[in-house]
Coordinates of C-alpha atoms and ligand atoms in Angstrom, one line a residue:
Chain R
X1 CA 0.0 0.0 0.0
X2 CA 1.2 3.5 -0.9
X3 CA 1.6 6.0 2.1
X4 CA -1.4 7.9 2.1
X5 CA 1.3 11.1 2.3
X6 CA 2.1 10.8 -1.3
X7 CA -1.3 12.2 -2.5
X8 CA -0.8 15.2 -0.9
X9 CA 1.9 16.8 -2.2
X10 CA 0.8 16.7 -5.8
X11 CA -2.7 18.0 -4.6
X12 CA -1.1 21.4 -3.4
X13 CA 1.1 21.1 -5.9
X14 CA -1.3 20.6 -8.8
X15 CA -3.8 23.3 -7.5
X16 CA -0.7 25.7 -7.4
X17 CA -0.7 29.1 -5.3
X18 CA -4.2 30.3 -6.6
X19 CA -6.5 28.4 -4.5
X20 CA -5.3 29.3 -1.2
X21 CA -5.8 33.1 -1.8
X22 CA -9.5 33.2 -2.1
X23 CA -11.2 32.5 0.9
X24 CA -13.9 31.1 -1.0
X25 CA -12.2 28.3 -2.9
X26 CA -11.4 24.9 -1.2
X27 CA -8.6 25.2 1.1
X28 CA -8.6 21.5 2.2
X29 CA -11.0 19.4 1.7
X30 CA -11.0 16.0 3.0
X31 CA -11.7 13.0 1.7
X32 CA -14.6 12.0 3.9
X33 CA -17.5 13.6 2.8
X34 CA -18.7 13.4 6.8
X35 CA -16.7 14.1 9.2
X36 CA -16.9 13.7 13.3
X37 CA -16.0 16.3 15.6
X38 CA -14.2 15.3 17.9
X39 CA -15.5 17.6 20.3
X40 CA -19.5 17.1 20.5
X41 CA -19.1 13.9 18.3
X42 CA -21.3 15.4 15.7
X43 CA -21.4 14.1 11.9
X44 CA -20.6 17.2 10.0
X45 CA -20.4 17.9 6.3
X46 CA -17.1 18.8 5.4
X47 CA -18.6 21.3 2.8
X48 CA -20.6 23.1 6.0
X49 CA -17.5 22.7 8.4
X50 CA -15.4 24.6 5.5
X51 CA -17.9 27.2 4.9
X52 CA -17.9 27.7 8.7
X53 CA -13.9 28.0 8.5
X54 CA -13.0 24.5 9.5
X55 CA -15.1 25.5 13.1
X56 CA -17.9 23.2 14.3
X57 CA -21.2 24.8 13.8
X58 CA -23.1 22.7 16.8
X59 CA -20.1 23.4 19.5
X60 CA -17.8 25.8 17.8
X61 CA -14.5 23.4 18.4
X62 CA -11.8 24.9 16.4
X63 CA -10.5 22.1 13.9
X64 CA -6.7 22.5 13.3
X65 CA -5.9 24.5 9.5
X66 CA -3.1 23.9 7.9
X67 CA -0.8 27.8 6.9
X68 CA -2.3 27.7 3.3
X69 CA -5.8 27.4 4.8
X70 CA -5.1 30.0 7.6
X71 CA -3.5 32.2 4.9
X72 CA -6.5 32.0 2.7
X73 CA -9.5 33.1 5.4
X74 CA -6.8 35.9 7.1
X75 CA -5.4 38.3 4.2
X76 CA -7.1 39.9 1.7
X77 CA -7.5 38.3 -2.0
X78 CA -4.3 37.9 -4.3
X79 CA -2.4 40.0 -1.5
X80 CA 0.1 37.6 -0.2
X81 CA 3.7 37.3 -1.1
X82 CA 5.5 34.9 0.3
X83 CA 9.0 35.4 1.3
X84 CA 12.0 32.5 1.3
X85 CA 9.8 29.7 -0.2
X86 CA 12.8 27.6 -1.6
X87 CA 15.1 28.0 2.2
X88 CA 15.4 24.3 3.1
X89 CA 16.3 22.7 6.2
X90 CA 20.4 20.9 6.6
X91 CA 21.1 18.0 8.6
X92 CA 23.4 20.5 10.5
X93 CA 24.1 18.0 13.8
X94 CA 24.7 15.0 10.8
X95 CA 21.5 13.9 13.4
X96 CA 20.5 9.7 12.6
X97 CA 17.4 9.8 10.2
X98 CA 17.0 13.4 10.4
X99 CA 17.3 13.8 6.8
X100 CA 14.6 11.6 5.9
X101 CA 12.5 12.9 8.3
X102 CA 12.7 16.5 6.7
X103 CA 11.9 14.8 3.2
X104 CA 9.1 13.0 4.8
X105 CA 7.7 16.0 6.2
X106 CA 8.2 17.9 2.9
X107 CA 6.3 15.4 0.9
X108 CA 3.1 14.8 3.5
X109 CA 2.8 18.9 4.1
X110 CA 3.2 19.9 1.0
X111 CA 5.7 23.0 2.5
X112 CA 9.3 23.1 2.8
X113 CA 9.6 24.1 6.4
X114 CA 7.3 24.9 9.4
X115 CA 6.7 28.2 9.0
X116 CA 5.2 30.5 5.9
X117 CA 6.3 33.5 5.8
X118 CA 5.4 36.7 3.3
X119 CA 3.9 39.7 3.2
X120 CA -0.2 40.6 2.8
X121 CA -3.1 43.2 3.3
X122 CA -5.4 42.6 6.2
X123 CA -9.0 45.0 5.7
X124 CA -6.6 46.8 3.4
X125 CA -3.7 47.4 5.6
X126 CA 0.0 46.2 4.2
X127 CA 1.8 44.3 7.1
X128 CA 4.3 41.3 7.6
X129 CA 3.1 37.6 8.2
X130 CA 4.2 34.3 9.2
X131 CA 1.9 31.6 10.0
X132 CA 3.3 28.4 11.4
X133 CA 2.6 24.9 10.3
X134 CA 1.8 21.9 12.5
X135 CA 1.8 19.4 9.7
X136 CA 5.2 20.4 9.4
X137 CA 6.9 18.0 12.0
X138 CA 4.8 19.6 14.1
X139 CA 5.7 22.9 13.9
X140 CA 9.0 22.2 15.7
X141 CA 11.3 24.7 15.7
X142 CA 14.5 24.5 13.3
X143 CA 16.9 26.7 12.4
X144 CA 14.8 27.7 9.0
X145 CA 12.2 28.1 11.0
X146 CA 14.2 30.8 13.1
X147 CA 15.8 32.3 10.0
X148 CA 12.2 32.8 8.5
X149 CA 11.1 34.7 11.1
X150 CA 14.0 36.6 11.7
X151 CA 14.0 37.6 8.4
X152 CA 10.4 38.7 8.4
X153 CA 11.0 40.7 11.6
X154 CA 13.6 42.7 10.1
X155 CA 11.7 43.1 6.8
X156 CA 9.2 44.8 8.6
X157 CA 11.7 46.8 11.1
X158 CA 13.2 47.8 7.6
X159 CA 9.8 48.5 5.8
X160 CA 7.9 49.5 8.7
X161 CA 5.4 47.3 8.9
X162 CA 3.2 45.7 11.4
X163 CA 3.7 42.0 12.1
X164 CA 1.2 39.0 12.4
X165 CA 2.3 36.1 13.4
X166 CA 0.5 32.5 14.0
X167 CA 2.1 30.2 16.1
X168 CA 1.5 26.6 16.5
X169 CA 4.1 24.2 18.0
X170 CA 5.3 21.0 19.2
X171 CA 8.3 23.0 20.5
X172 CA 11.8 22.6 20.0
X173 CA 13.1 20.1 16.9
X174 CA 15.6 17.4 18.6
X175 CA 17.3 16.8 15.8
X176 CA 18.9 20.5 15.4
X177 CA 20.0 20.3 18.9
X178 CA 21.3 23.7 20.3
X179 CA 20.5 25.7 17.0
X180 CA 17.1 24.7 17.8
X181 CA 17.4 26.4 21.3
X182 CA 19.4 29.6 19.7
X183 CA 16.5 30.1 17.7
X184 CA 14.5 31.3 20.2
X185 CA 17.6 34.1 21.1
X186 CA 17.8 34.7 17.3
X187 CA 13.9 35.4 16.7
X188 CA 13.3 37.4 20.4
X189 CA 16.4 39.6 19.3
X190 CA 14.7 40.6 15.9
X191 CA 11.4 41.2 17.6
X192 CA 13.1 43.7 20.4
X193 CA 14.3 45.2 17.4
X194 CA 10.9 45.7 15.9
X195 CA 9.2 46.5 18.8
X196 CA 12.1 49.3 19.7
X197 CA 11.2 50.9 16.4
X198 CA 7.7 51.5 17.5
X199 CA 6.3 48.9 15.5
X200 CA 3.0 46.6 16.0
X201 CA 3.3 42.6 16.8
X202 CA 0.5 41.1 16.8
X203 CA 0.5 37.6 18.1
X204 CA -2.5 34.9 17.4
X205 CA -1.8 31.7 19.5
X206 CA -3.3 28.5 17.9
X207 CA -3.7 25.0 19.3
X208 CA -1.5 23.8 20.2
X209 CA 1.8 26.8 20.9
X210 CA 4.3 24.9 23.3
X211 CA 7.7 24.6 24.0
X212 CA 10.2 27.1 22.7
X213 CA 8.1 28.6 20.7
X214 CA 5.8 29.8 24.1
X215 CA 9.1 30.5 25.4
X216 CA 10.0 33.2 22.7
X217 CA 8.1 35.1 20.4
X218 CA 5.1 33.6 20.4
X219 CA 4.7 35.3 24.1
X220 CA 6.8 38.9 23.0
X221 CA 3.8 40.1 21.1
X222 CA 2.8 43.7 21.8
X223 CA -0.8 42.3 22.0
X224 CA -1.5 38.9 21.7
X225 CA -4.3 37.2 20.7
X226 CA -5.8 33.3 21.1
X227 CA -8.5 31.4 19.4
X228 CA -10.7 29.6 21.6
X229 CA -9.6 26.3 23.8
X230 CA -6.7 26.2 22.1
X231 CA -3.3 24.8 24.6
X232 CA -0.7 27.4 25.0
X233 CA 2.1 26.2 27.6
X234 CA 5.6 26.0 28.3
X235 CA 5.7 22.4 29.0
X236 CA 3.2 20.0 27.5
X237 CA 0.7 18.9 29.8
X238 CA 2.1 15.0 29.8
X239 CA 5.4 16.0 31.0
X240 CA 3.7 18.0 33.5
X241 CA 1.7 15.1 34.7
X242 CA 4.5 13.0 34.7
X243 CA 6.5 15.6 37.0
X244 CA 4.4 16.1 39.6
X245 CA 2.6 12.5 39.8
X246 CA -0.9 14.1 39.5
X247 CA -3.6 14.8 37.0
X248 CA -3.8 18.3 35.5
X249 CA -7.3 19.8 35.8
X250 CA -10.1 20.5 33.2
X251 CA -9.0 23.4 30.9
X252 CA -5.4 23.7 32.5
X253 CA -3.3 26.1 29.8
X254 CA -6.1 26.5 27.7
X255 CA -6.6 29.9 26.0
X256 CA -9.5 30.6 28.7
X257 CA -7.3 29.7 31.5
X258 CA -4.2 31.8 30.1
X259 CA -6.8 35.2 29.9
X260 CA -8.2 34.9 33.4
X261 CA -3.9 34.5 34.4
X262 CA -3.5 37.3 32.3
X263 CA -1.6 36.3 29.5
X264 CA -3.7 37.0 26.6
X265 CA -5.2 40.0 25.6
X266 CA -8.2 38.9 24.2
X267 CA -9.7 35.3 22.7
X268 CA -10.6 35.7 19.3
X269 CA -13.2 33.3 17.7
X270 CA -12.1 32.1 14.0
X271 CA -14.7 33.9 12.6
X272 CA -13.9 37.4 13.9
X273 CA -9.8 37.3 13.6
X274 CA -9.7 38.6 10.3
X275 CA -11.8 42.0 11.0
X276 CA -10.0 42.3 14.7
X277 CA -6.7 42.0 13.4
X278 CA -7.4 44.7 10.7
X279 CA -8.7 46.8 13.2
X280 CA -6.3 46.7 15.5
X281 CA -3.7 47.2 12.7
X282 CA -5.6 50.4 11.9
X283 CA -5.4 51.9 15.3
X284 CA -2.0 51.8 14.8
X285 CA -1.6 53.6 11.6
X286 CA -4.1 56.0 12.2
X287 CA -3.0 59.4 12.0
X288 CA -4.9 61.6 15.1
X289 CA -8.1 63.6 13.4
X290 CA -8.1 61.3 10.2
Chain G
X1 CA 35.2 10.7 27.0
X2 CA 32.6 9.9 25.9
X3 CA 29.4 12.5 26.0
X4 CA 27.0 10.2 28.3
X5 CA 30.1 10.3 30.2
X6 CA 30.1 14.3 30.5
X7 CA 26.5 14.6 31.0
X8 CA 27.3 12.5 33.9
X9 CA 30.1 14.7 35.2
X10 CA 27.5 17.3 34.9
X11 CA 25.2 16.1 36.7
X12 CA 27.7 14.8 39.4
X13 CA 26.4 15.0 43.5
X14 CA 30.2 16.7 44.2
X15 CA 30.5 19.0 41.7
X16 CA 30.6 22.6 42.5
X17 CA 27.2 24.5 42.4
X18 CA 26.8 28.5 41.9
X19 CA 26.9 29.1 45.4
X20 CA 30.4 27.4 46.0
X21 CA 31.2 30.0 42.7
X22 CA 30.2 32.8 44.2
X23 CA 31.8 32.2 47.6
X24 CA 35.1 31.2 46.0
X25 CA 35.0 34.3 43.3
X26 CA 33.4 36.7 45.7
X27 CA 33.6 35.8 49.2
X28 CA 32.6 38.5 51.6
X29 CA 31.8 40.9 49.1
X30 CA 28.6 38.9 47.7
X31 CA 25.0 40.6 49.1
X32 CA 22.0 38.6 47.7
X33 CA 19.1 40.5 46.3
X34 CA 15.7 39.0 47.5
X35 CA 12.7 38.6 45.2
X36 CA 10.6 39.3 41.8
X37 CA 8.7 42.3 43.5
X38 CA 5.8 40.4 41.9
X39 CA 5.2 37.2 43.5
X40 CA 7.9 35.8 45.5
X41 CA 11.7 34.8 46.3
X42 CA 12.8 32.1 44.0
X43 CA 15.4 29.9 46.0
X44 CA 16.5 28.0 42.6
X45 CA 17.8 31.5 41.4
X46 CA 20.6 32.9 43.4
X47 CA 21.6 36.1 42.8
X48 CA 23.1 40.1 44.3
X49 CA 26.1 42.4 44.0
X50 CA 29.2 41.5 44.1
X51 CA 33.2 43.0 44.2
X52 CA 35.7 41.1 40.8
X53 CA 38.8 42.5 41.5
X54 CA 36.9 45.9 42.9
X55 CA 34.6 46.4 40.1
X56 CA 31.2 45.7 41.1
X57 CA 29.3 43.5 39.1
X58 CA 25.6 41.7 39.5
X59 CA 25.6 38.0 39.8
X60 CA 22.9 35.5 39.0
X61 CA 23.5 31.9 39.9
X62 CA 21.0 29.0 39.4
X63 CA 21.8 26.6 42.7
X64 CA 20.5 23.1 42.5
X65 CA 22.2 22.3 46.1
X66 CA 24.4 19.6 47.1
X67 CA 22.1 17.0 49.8
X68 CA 18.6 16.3 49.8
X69 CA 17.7 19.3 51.9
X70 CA 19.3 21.7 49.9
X71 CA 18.0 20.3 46.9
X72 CA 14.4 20.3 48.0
X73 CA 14.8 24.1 49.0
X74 CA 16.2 24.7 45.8
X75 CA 13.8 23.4 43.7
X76 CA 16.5 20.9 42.5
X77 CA 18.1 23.8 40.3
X78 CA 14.7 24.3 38.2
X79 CA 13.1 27.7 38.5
X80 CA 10.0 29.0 38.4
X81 CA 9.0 32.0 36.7
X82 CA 9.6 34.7 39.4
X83 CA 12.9 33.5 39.4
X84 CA 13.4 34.5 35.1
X85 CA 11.8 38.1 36.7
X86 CA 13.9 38.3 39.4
X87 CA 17.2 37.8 37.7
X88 CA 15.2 40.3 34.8
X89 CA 14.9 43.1 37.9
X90 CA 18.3 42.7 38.3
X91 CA 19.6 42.7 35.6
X92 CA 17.3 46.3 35.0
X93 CA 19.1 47.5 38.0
X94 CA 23.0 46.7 36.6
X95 CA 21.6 48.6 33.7
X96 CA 20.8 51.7 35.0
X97 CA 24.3 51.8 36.8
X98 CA 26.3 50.7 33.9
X99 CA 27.3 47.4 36.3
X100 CA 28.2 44.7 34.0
X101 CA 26.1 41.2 34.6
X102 CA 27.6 37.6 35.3
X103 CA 25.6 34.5 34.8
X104 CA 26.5 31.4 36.6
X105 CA 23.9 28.7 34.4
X106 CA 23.3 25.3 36.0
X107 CA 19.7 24.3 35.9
X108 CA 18.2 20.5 34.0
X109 CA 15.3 23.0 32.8
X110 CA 13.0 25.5 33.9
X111 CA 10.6 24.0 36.3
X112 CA 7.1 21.9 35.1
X113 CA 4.4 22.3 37.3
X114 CA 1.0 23.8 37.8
X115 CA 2.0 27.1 39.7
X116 CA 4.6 27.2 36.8
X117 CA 2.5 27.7 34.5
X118 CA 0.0 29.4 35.8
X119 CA 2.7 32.2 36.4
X120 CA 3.6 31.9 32.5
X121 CA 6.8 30.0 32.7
X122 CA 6.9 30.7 28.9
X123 CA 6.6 34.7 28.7
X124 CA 8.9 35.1 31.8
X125 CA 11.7 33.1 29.8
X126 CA 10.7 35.5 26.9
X127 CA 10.7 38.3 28.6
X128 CA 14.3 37.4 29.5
X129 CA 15.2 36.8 25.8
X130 CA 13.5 40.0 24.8
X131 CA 15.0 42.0 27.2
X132 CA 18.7 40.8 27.6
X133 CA 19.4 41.2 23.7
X134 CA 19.5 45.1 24.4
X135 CA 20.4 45.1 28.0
X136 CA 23.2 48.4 28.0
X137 CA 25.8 46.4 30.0
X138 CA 27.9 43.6 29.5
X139 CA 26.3 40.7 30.1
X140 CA 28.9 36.9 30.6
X141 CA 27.1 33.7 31.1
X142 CA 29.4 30.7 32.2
X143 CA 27.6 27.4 32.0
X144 CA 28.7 25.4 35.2
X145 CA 27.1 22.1 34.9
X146 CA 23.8 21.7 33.0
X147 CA 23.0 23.7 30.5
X148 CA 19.0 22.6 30.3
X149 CA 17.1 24.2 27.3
X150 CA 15.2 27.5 27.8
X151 CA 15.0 27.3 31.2
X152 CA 19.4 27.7 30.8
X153 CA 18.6 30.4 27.8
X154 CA 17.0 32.3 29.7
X155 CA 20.4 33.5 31.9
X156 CA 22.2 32.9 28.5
X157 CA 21.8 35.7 26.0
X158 CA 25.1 37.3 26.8
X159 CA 28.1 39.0 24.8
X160 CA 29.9 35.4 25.3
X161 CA 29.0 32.0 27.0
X162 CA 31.2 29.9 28.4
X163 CA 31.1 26.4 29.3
X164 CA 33.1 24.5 32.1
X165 CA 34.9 21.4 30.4
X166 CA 32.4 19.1 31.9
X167 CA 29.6 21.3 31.3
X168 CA 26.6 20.2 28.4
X169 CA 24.0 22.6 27.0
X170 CA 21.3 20.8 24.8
X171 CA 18.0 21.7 23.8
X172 CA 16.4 18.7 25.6
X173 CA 17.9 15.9 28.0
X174 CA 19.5 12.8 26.6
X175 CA 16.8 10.5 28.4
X176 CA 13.9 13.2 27.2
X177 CA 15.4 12.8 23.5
X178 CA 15.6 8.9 23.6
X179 CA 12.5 8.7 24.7
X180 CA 10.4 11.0 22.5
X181 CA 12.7 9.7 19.3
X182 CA 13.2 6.5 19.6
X183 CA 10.7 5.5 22.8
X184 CA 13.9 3.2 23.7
X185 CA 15.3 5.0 27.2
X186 CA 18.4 2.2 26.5
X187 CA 19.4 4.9 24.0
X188 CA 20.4 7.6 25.9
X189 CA 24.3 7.3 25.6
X190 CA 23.6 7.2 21.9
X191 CA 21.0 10.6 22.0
X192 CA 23.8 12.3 24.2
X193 CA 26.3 11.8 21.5
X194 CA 23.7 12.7 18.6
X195 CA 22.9 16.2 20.3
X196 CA 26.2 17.5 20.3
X197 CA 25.9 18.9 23.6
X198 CA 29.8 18.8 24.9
X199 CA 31.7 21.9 25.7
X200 CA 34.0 20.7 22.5
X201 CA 31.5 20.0 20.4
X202 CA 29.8 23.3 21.0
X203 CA 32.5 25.6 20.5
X204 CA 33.3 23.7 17.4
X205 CA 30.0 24.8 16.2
X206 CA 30.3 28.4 17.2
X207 CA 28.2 28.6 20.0
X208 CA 30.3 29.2 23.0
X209 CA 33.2 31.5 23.3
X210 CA 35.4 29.8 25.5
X211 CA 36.1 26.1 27.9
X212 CA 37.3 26.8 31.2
X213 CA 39.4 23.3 32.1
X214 CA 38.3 22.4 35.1
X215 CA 40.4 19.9 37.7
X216 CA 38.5 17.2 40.2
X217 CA 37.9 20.3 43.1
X218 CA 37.7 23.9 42.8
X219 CA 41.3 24.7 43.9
X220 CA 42.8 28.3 44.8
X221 CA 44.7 28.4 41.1
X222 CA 41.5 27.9 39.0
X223 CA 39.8 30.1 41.1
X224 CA 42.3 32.9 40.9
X225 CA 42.3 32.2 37.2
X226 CA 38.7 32.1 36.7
X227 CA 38.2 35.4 38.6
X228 CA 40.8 37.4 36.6
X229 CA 39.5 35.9 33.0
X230 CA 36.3 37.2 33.8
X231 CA 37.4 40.6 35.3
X232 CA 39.1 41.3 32.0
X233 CA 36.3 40.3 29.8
X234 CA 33.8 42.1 31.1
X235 CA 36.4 45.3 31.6
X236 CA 37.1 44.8 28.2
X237 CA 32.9 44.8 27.4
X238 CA 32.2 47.4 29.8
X239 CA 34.4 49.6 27.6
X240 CA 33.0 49.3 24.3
X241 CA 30.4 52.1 23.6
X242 CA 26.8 50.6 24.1
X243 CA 25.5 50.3 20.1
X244 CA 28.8 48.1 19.5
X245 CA 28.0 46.0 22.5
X246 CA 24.3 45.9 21.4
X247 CA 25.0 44.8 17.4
X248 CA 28.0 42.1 18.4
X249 CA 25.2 40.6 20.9
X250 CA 22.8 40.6 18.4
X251 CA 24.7 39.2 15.9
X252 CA 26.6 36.5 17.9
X253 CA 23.1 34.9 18.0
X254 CA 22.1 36.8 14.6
X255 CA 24.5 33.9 12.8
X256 CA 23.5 30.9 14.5
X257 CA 21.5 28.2 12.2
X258 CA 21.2 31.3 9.7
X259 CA 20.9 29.8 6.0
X260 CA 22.9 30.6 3.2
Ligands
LIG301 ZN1 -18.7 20.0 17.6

């Protein structure tokens, strides 16, 4: 039998970079014609669940998108560019299997690395944007990863431009060993940078942001944003559990629980991101009196 | 030696912690600085003003203790996150009076736990990363023993880092990386040499300034050494005007993993 994982590459690959710009065209539709979510345990039609943004219409549980899908509902049509499509990951530690494992993950995702980076209008308003991937090994952090995002922040130091950025993540990649952990220096330097320049981050936390990725910029946002239920932590909640012998309790480091702690700024259902993050990149280019 | 065998050494009951450090480097002239001004005194994180050879300088130590009983009231070396602020609040204070900063690193990882969370163990360590990349004063980290992950980072972004020998700095522990990998904890010896996390290997790949040989015990001679290596490097830092410092720091990290 054929991995399932080679079908995917030529479908992204085949429908090319126009689909994912219009929010109306199919950003990924599964094969199932029904599918169960696994919240409520409701059958839903894929075609409602994608008219309804890939969110459950009975219980409004937030399915996982991939960046192309994420892409396509958040900026405006045609508007995004991306930026260093073609960087590709290096075995860098010579790590066992790592190199496979990056092809792997190129040829079941579709992308060449866990992040997408580029530049888009939002309502109309130019900014920067990188939107992270979980199919991606999991949107672990690597060294391209880093580099992306670095890259991006001091595009839009350079250009000055706001910054959106989506973060989903396992956490650190293993196999990139310490570059792995100096890209979370690397990324949190080039985010000081924008943010000393007087410049808007906006961060959207998505289910689930752990790890390094917590533990750098995904928390350095001027104003950081969360879509519902989604798990935001430094450590994932099994190592937790492991650590101090107990269970964790119901909604521990879930966007909910992070607001009433005080560590998001507002939870923002998939349905209204678009319009709040265009206004809240307005307030911020707003001349007073215009 | 082989690097199970250093992450061992690391990790060794007898080996000096911070505090044995700071009495050696210091003595008398250490006063410890209480407290986050937020929540609480973290006893994992060590840290106050200090006299190098009559310059004064902050220090912040990560202790893991030597027995039980100290371990137990130091957390076993793993902070939480009013211990990331209060090393940030001093490091804000060195700031303002041009003091320059030394971190002594030797933590298995920031802390996992509920309060941990709940505190955001994740945007404190952030915070740290955001804030040290422009800190206006020289800033030396000397990794003593472990080296573990953001939890070490976080005390880490400096104008150098510097490992003891038998120090290992690694983005996750040998056992965590067999484990998630390979779900075979018999490979640990083979994760700790795939990581790369030696003092050798990681200033082969750039990402340490110096090794510091170390002998079995702290003696006077390394000591003295120790003290006057780091006197001159953070005289020599404390010189340089601030937008120099700032750019070198940002690009010493700037240039790490960065693809051609
Ligand atoms: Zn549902």
């Amino acid at each position: 039998m054929l991995p399932n994982s080679l079908f995917k590459k030529p479908l992204n690959a085949l429908e090319g970079s126009e689909w994912y710009n219009k929010v109306t065209s199919k950003p990924f539709v599964p094969n199932d014609l029904w599918i169960k979510c696994p919240s409520c345990k409701s059958m839903l039609l894929s075609s409602d669940l994608e008219e309804n943004l890939q969110v459950c219409p009975k219980c409004r549980h937030h399915f996982r998108l991939n960046a192309r899908q994420r892409i396509a509902i958040t900026v405006d049509e045609d508007s995004f560019q991306e930026f260093d499509k073609d960087l590709l990951s290096k075995n860098l530690l010579d790590f066992p299997d790592y190199t496979k494992k990056l092809k792997n993950a190129r040829l079941s995702s579709g992308e060449n690395e866990s992040v997408i980076c580029g530049t888009a209008r939002i309502g109309g308003h130019a900014c920067a944007l990188s939107v992270m991937d979980s199919s991606f090994m999991m949107g672990s952090m690597g060294s391209v990863t880093g580099e992306k995002i670095t890259r991006m922040f001091e595009y839009a130091t350079k250009n000055r431009l706001p910054i959106v950025i989506f973060t989903v993540s396992g956490g650190a990649r293993m196999q990139e060993g310490i570059f792995s952990l100096m890209q979370m220096a690397k990324t949190s330097g080039a985010a000081k940078r924008h943010s000393d320049a007087g410049l808007l981050y906006i961060t959207v936390l998505t289910d689930p942001t752990t790890g390094g990725v917590t533990a750098s910029f995904a928390m350095e946002g001027g104003i950081i944003l969360a879509e519902p239920k989604a798990l935001v932590g430094f450590a994932g909640p099994r190592v937790i559990e492991q650590t101090i012998r107990q269970r964790l309790p119901q909604g521990f480091q879930r966007s909910e629980f992070l607001l009433e702690k005080g560590f998001v700024d507002a939870i923002v259902p998939r349905g209204e991101l678009k319009e709040t993050l265009a206004r809240l990149i307005a307030l911020h280019t707003k001349e007073e009196g215009q | 030696m082989k690097a199970i065998e250093r992450v061992a050494a690391a990790r060794a009951i007898d080996r000096p912690t911070a505090l044995d450090y700071i009495g050696r480097l210091f003595g008398d002239s250490f006063f410890e600085l209480h407290g986050d001004r937020r929540f609480g005194d973290d006893r994992a994180i060590v840290s106050g003003i200090a006299e190098l050879n009559g310059m004064p300088v902050t220090v912040i130590g990560i202790e893991r203790g030597h027995n039980t009983k100290e371990k137990v009231f130091r957390n076993f070396g793993s902070a939480h996150p009013e211990g990331y602020r209060k090393a940030l609040r001093l490091m804000k204070q060195a700031e303002k009076f041009h003091r320059p900063v030394l971190c002594l690193v030797d933590t298995s990882g920031a802390y996992c736990g509920i309060g941990a969370e709940e505190r955001g163990e994740g945007q404190a360590i952030a915070e740290n990363l955001f804030e040290m990349i422009t800190l206006k004063t020289p800033i030396l980290s000397i990794l003593l023993g472990e080296g573990g992950s953001g939890g070490a980072l976080g005390l880490a972004v400096a104008d150098e880092v510097w490992m003891l020998e038998n120090a290992i700095y690694s983005v996750i522990s040998p056992e965590g990386c067999a484990s998630i990998l390979w779900k075979d904890s018999s490979k640990t010896a083979q994760a700790a040499e795939c990581l790369k996390l030696t003092s050798q290997d990681l200033y082969k790949m750039g990402v340490i300034e110096k090794i510091i040989r170390e002998p079995k015990h702290i003696e006077d001679k390394l000591v003295d050494s120790l003290r006057n290596i780091i006197y001159n490097k953070l005289h020599e830092k404390k010189a340089l005007p601030v937008e120099q410092l700032l750019e070198e720091r940002y690009q010493r990290f700037r240039r790490i993993g960065a693809a051609d």
